[in-house]
Amino acid sequence: MARSLVIKVTAGADAPERCNQAFTVAAAALASGVPVSLWLTGESSWFALPGRAKEFTLAEAAPLEDLLAAVLAAGRVTLCTQCAARRGITVDDVIDGVRIAGAPTFVEEVLGEGVQALVY
């Protein structure tokens, strides 16, 4: 069985390098044929909203908007239920393809056979 990655990104514009690293690793893994599930939590929750990734910039880094599009096209993107609620984000607000799910779903994913979990 092939390994897969579950990547939880907790950082957003508050820690741009850490945030971009998570998205970069997710996109690189997908490009290598590795199944990826990217979880948006904490300040990265805002990137589930249309246009927010486009506003993010980091010198010498791939545009976050492009990295997110790559993950949406070939992987799975999940917004944390509690993080969304704390920010007033609903299922009607998020980019097409982003689901909202909570800790039980995260735990189920990371405990799957052949799964590697990373937290940024």
XYZ file of C-alpha atoms in Angstrom:
120
model
C 0.000 0.000 0.000
C 1.293 3.465 -0.895
C 1.806 5.949 1.906
C -0.265 9.085 2.101
C 0.173 12.430 3.844
C -2.155 14.298 6.134
C -0.831 17.828 6.547
C -2.266 20.124 9.194
C -1.389 23.774 8.747
C -2.038 25.982 11.752
C -0.238 29.092 10.510
C -1.433 31.785 8.171
C -0.248 35.324 7.534
C 0.911 35.364 11.170
C 3.736 32.916 10.317
C 4.109 33.110 6.528
C 7.122 30.829 6.111
C 5.601 28.006 8.134
C 2.311 28.437 6.297
C 3.923 28.359 2.874
C 6.025 25.322 3.795
C 2.897 23.291 4.504
C 1.276 24.194 1.188
C 4.559 23.611 -0.683
C 5.038 20.159 0.836
C 1.422 19.268 0.031
C 1.752 20.334 -3.603
C 5.145 18.636 -3.992
C 3.816 15.389 -2.568
C 0.852 15.454 -4.928
C 3.164 16.121 -7.870
C 5.097 13.012 -6.794
C 1.941 10.908 -6.785
C 1.443 10.852 -3.020
C -2.176 11.164 -1.824
C -2.565 14.298 0.312
C -5.168 15.597 2.725
C -4.507 19.213 3.747
C -6.205 20.505 6.909
C -6.676 24.244 7.367
C -6.745 25.117 11.063
C -6.088 28.205 13.147
C -5.057 31.212 11.076
C -4.795 29.146 7.874
C -8.586 28.752 8.052
C -8.929 32.037 6.184
C -7.471 30.412 3.052
C -10.683 28.393 2.677
C -12.351 31.627 1.562
C -12.281 32.795 -2.061
C -9.489 35.265 -2.796
C -7.668 34.946 0.529
C -4.802 32.810 -0.807
C -4.248 35.353 -3.591
C -3.652 38.057 -0.955
C -0.854 36.049 0.684
C 2.685 36.840 -0.462
C 6.069 35.523 0.565
C 9.318 36.359 -1.201
C 10.990 33.516 -3.083
C 7.938 31.262 -2.634
C 5.396 29.854 -5.047
C 2.111 31.770 -4.917
C -0.130 30.289 -2.234
C -3.074 30.592 -4.605
C -1.336 28.219 -7.053
C -0.355 25.760 -4.334
C -3.905 25.668 -2.973
C -5.311 25.165 -6.469
C -2.969 22.208 -6.976
C -4.093 20.592 -3.737
C -7.761 21.197 -4.542
C -7.274 19.640 -7.988
C -5.503 16.472 -6.891
C -5.943 16.102 -3.142
C -8.372 16.945 -0.370
C -8.693 20.214 1.559
C -10.536 20.313 4.867
C -11.370 23.281 7.059
C -11.547 22.574 10.786
C -15.118 22.789 12.101
C -14.274 24.688 15.288
C -11.821 26.989 13.511
C -14.489 27.853 10.944
C -17.092 28.491 13.625
C -14.766 30.785 15.583
C -14.277 32.854 12.443
C -17.903 32.841 11.342
C -17.083 30.788 8.233
C -19.857 28.515 6.949
C -20.028 25.884 4.239
C -21.638 28.493 1.979
C -18.556 30.726 2.294
C -15.749 28.338 1.317
C -14.099 27.668 -2.021
C -15.660 24.840 -4.024
C -13.982 21.600 -3.058
C -13.212 22.558 0.547
C -15.048 20.493 3.111
C -15.615 21.331 6.760
C -14.920 18.530 9.245
C -13.794 18.120 12.822
C -11.404 16.298 15.073
C -13.007 12.846 14.702
C -12.414 12.977 10.936
C -8.851 14.207 11.427
C -8.108 11.402 13.888
C -9.607 8.833 11.513
C -7.399 10.085 8.682
C -4.136 10.183 10.638
C -4.679 6.712 12.083
C -5.137 5.149 8.650
C -2.736 2.495 7.486
C 0.318 3.934 5.750
C -0.451 7.526 6.726
C 2.187 10.077 7.679
C 0.898 13.131 9.514
C 2.736 16.459 9.472
C 1.822 19.585 11.405
C 3.002 23.069 10.462
